[in-house]
Coordinates of C-alpha atoms in Angstrom, one line a residue:
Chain A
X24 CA 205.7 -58.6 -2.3
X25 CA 206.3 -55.5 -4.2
X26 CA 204.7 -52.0 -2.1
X27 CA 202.6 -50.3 -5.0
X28 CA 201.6 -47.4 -2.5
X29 CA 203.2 -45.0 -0.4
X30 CA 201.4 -45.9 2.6
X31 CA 202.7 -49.5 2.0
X32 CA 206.3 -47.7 1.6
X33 CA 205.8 -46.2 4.7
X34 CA 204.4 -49.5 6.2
X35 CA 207.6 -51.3 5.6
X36 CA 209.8 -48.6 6.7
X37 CA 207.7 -49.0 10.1
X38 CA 208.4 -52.8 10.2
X39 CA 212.3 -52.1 8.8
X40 CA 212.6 -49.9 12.3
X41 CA 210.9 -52.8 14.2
X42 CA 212.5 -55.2 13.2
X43 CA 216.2 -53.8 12.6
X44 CA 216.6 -51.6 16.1
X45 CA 214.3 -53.8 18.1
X46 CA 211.6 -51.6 18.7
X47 CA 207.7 -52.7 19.9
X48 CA 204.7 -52.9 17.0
X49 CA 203.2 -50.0 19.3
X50 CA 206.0 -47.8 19.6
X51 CA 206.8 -47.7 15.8
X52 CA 202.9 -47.3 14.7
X53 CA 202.9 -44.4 16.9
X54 CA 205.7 -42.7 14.5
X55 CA 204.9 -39.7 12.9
X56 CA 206.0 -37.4 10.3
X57 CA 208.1 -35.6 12.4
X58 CA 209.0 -38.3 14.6
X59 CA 213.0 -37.3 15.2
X60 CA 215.0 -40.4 14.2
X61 CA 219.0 -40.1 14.4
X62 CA 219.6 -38.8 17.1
X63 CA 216.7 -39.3 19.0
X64 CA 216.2 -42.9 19.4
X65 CA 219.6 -44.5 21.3
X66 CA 219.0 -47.8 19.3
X67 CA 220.1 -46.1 15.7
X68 CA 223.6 -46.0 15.7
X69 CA 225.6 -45.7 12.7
X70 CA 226.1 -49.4 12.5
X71 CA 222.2 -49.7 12.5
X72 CA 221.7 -47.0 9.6
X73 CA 223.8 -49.8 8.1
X74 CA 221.4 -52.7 8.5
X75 CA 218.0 -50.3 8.3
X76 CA 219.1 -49.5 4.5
X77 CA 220.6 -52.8 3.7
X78 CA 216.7 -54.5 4.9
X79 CA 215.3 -51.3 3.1
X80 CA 216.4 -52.6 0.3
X81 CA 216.1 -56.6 0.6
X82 CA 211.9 -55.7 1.4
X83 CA 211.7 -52.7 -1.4
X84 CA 213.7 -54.6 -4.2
X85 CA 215.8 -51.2 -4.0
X86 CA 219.8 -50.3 -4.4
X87 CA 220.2 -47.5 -2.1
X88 CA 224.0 -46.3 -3.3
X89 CA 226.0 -44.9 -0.2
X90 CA 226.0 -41.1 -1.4
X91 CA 222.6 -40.5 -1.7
X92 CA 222.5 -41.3 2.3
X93 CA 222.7 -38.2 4.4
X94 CA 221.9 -37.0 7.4
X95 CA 218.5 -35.2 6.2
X96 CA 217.1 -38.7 4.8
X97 CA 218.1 -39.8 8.7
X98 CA 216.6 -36.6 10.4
X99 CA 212.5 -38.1 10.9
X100 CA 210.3 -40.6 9.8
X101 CA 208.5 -38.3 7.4
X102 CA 211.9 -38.0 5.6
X103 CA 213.0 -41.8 5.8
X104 CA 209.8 -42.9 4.0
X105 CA 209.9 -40.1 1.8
X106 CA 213.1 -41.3 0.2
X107 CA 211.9 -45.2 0.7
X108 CA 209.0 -44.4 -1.9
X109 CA 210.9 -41.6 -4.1
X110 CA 213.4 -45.4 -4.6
X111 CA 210.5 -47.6 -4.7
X112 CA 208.1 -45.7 -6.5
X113 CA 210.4 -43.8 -9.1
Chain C
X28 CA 226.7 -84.2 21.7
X29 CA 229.8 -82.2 20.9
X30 CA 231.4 -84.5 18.2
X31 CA 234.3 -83.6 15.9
X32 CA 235.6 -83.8 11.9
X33 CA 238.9 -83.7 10.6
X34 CA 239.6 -81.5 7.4
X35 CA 242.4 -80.9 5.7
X36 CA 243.4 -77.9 7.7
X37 CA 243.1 -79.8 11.0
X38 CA 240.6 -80.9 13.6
X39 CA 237.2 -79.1 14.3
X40 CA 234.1 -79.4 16.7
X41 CA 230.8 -80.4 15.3
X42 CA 227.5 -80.0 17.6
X43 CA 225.1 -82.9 16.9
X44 CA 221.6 -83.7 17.7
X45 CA 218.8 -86.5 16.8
X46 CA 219.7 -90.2 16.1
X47 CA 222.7 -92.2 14.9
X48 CA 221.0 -93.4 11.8
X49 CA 219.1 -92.3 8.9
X50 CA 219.5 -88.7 6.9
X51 CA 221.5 -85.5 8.4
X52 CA 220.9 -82.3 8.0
X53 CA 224.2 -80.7 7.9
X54 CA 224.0 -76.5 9.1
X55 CA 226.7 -74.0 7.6
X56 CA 225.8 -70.5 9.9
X57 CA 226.1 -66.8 8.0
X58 CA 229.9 -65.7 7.5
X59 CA 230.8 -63.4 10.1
X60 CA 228.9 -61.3 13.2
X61 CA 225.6 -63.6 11.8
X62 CA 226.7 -66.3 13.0
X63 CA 226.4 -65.5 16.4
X64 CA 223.2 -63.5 15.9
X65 CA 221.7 -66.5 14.4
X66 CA 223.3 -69.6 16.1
X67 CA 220.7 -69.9 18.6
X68 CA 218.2 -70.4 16.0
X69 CA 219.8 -72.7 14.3
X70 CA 220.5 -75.2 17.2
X71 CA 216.6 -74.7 18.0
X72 CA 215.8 -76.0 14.3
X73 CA 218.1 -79.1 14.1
X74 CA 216.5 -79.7 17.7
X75 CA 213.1 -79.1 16.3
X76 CA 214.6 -81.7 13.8
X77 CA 215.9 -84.5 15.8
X78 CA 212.4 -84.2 18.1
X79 CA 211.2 -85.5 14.2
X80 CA 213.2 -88.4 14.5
X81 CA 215.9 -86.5 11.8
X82 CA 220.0 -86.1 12.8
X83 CA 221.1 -82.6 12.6
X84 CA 225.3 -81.9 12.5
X85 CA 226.5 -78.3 13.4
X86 CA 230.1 -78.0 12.4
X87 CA 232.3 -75.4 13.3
X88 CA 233.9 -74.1 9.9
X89 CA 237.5 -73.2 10.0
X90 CA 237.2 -69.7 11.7
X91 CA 234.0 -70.0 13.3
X92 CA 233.1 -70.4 16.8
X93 CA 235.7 -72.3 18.4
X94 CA 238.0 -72.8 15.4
X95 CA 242.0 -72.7 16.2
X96 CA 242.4 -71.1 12.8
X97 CA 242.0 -67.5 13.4
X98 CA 239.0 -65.8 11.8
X99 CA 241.6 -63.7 9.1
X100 CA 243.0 -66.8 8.1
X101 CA 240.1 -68.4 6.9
X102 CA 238.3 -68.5 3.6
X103 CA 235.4 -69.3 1.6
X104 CA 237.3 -72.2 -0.2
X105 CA 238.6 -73.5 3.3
X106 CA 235.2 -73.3 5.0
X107 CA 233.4 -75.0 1.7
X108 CA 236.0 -77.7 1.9
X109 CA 235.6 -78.0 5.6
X110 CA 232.0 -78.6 5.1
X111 CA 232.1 -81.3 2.6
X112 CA 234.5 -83.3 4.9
X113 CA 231.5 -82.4 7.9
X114 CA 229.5 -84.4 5.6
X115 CA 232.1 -87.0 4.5
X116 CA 231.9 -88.4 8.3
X117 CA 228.1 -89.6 7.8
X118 CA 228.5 -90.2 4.2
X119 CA 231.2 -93.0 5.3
X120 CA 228.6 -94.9 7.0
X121 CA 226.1 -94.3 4.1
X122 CA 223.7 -91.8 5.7
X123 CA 222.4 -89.3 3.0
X124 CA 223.2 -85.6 4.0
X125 CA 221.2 -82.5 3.3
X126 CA 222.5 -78.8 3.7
X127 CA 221.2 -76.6 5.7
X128 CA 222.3 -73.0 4.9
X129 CA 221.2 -69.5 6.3
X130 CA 222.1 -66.0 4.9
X131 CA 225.4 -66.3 3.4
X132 CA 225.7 -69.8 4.7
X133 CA 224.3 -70.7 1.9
X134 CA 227.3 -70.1 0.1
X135 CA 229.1 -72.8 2.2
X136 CA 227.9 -76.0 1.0
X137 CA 228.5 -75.4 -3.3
X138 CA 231.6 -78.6 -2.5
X139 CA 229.7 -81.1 -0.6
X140 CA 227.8 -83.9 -2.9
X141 CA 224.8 -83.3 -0.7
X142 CA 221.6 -85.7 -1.4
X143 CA 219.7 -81.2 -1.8
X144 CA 220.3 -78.2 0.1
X145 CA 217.5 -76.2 1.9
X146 CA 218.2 -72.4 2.0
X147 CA 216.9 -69.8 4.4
X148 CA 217.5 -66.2 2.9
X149 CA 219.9 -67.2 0.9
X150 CA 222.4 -64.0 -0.3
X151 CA 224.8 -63.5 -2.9
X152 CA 228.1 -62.9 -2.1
X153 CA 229.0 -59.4 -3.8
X154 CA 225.6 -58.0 -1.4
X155 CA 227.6 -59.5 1.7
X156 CA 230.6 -57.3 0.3
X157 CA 228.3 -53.8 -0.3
X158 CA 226.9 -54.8 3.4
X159 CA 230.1 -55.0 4.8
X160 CA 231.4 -52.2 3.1
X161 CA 228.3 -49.9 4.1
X162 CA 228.9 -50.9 7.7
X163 CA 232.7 -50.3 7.7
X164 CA 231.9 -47.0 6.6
X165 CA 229.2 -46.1 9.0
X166 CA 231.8 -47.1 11.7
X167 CA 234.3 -44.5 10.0
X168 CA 233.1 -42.2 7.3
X169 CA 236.8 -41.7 6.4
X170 CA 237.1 -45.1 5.1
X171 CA 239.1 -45.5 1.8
X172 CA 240.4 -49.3 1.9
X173 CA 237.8 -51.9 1.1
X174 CA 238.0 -51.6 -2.8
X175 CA 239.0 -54.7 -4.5
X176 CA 242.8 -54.4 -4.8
X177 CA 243.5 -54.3 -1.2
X178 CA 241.6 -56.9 -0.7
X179 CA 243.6 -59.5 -2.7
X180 CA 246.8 -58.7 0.4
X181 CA 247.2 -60.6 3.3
X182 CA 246.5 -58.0 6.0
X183 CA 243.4 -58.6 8.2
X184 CA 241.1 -55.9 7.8
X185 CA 239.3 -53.9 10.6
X186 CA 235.3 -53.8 10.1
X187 CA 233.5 -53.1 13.3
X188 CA 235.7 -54.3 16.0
X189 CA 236.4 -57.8 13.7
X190 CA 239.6 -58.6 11.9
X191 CA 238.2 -59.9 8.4
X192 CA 240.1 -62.0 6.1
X193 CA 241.5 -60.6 3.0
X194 CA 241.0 -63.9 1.1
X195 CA 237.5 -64.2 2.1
X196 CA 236.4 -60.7 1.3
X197 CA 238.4 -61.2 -2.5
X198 CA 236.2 -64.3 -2.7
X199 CA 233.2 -62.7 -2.0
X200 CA 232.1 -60.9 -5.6
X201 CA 232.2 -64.0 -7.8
X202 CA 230.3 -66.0 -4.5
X203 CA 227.0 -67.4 -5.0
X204 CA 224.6 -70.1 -3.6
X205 CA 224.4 -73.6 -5.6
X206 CA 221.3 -73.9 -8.4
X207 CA 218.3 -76.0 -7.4
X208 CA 218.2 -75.8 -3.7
X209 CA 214.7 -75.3 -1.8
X210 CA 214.8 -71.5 -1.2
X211 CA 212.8 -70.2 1.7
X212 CA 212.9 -66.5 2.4
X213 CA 210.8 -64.2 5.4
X214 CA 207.2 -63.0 3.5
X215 CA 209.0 -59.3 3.8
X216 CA 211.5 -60.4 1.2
X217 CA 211.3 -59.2 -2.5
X218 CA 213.3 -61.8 -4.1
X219 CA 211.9 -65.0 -5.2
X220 CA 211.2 -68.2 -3.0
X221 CA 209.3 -71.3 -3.3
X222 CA 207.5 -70.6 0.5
X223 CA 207.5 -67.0 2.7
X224 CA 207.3 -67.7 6.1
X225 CA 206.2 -65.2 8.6
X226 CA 208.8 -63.7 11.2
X227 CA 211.8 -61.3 11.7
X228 CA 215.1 -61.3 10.7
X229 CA 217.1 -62.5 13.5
X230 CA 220.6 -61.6 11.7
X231 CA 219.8 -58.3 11.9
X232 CA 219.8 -57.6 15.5
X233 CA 222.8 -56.4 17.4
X234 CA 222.2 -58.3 20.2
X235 CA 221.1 -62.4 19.4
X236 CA 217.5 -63.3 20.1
X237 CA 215.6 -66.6 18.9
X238 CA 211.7 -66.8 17.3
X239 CA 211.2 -70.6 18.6
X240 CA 207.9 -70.1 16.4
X241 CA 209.7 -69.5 13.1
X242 CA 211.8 -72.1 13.9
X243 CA 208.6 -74.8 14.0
X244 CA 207.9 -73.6 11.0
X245 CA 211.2 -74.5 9.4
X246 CA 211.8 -77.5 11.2
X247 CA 208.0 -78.5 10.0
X248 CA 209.5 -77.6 6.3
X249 CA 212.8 -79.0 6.7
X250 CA 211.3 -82.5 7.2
X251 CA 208.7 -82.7 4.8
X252 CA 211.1 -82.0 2.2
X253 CA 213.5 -84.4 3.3
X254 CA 210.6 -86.8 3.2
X255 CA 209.9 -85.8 -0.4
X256 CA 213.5 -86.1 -1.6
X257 CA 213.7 -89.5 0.2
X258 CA 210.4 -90.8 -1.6

């Protein structure tokens, strides 16, 4: 299943958080734009960036090369999705 | 029962489950820190399995799990030969074997003359590779010796905490899954599959965990296409 929206883009980012750091359905539907992500939550480590872009990928049909990750794309929810549907969407 | 095979390389344990006769379904576990994230959910399928009235065989590939050859010592060509001589041991006494293969496990069976091969998110080896790579990197930004030449040497190699072998990781970009097997992948998966099942993906945790659920669901799968291969 291809997301055709950027809710849906978002949506999957949600379940790539779940699912990756293994985080509750609640806590991850309460994230919000500005929800602080590297950094802030203890379970994303740099060898989970590793796997949340690597399933961000498998679920988006994406290639995420490794210099367009930095540390902003990392910084909050808002800016995770954000680059998930700039890839996705084009 | 913990049984074991002989391959050329030596002797090696094999984990078996279900009855002494009819078809086996033979498991090959994801290369490396999968394994272990996912070996509890394999044992609960071919257990699922053998409650069906099918034989399940869990062999440990030459450096995996208890192995005596030392995980940088291994390869793809030792583990795929490993695995068809898993399979040799029923096919001696005429039993037809299918694979089972998870994640890059799937790459394990391409040797044996399996009667099919079921695959559970199946992967390519060159997106193993980038994976690997993308990990050793987030371990240490500094990073400058995973690209291909180095890899061909006969140094281990470090990647988060493992020591990897050079022979393995060389293999890797030309490895792929053998055409026509039954490919099952998670409904959150974009590539192609003939069923999406519901569920997470166990081999991405850090720590291992089991979904006893997805597993029924498998199992359930497993069986009615060994049913329909039989028939």
């Amino acid at each position: 299943m291809q997301p055709d929206g950027s809710l849906e883009v978002e949506n999957t980012v949600r379940g790539v958080l779940r699912d990756v750091l293994g985080l509750s359905a609640e806590r991850v539907a309460e994230f919000r734009e500005d929800t602080p992500l590297f950094g802030a939550l203890p379970e994303l480590d740099s060898l989970a960036v590793a796997g949340v872009l690597t399933e961000l990928e498998d679920r988006l049909g994406i290639l995420i090369e490794d210099d367009e990750v930095d540390g902003e794309m990392l910084e909050s929810f808002g800016a995770l999705a954000r680059f998930a549907a700039a890839k996705a969407l084009g | 029962m913990i049984d074991s095979y002989d391959w050329a390389g030596g002797r090696e344990a094999m984990m078996r489950f279900g009855p002494d006769t009819g078809p086996v379904v033979v498991a090959a576990l994801p290369l490396f820190e999968e394994a272990n994230r996912t070996r509890s959910f394999v044992v609960t399928i071919l257990r699922l399995l053998a409650a069906r009235g099918i034989a399940g065989a869990l062999p440990d590939l030459p450096g995996q799990g208890e192995s005596m050859l030392p995980t940088h010592r291994t390869s793809l060509l030792k583990m795929q030969d490993a695995f068809n001589f898993a399979c040799d041991t029923f096919d001696r006494d005429g039993r037809a074997c299918y694979a089972l293969g998870i994640r890059s496990g799937a790459l394990l069976d391409t040797l044996a003359p399996v009667a099919g091969r079921w695959h559970f998110a199946p992967m390519l080896g060159e997106k193993l590779l980038r994976e690997l790579k993308r990990t050793a990197i987030a371990a240490d930004p500094q990073r400058t010796d995973l690209d291909a030449p180095i890899l061909g040497g006969d140094t281990p190699i470090e990647i988060a905490g493992n020591l990897l072998s050079p022979a393995l990781l060389a293999e890797l970009p030309t490895a792929r899954p053998a055409p026509h097997a039954r490919i099952v992948r998670l409904v959150t998966d974009s590539a192609d599959a003939v069923l999406k099942v519901e569920g997470s993906p166990l081999w991405r945790r850090a720590e291992p965990d089991n979904d006893p659920a997805l597993a029924t669901l498998l199992a359930d799968d497993i069986a009615a296409w060994i049913r329909a291969c039989a028939s």
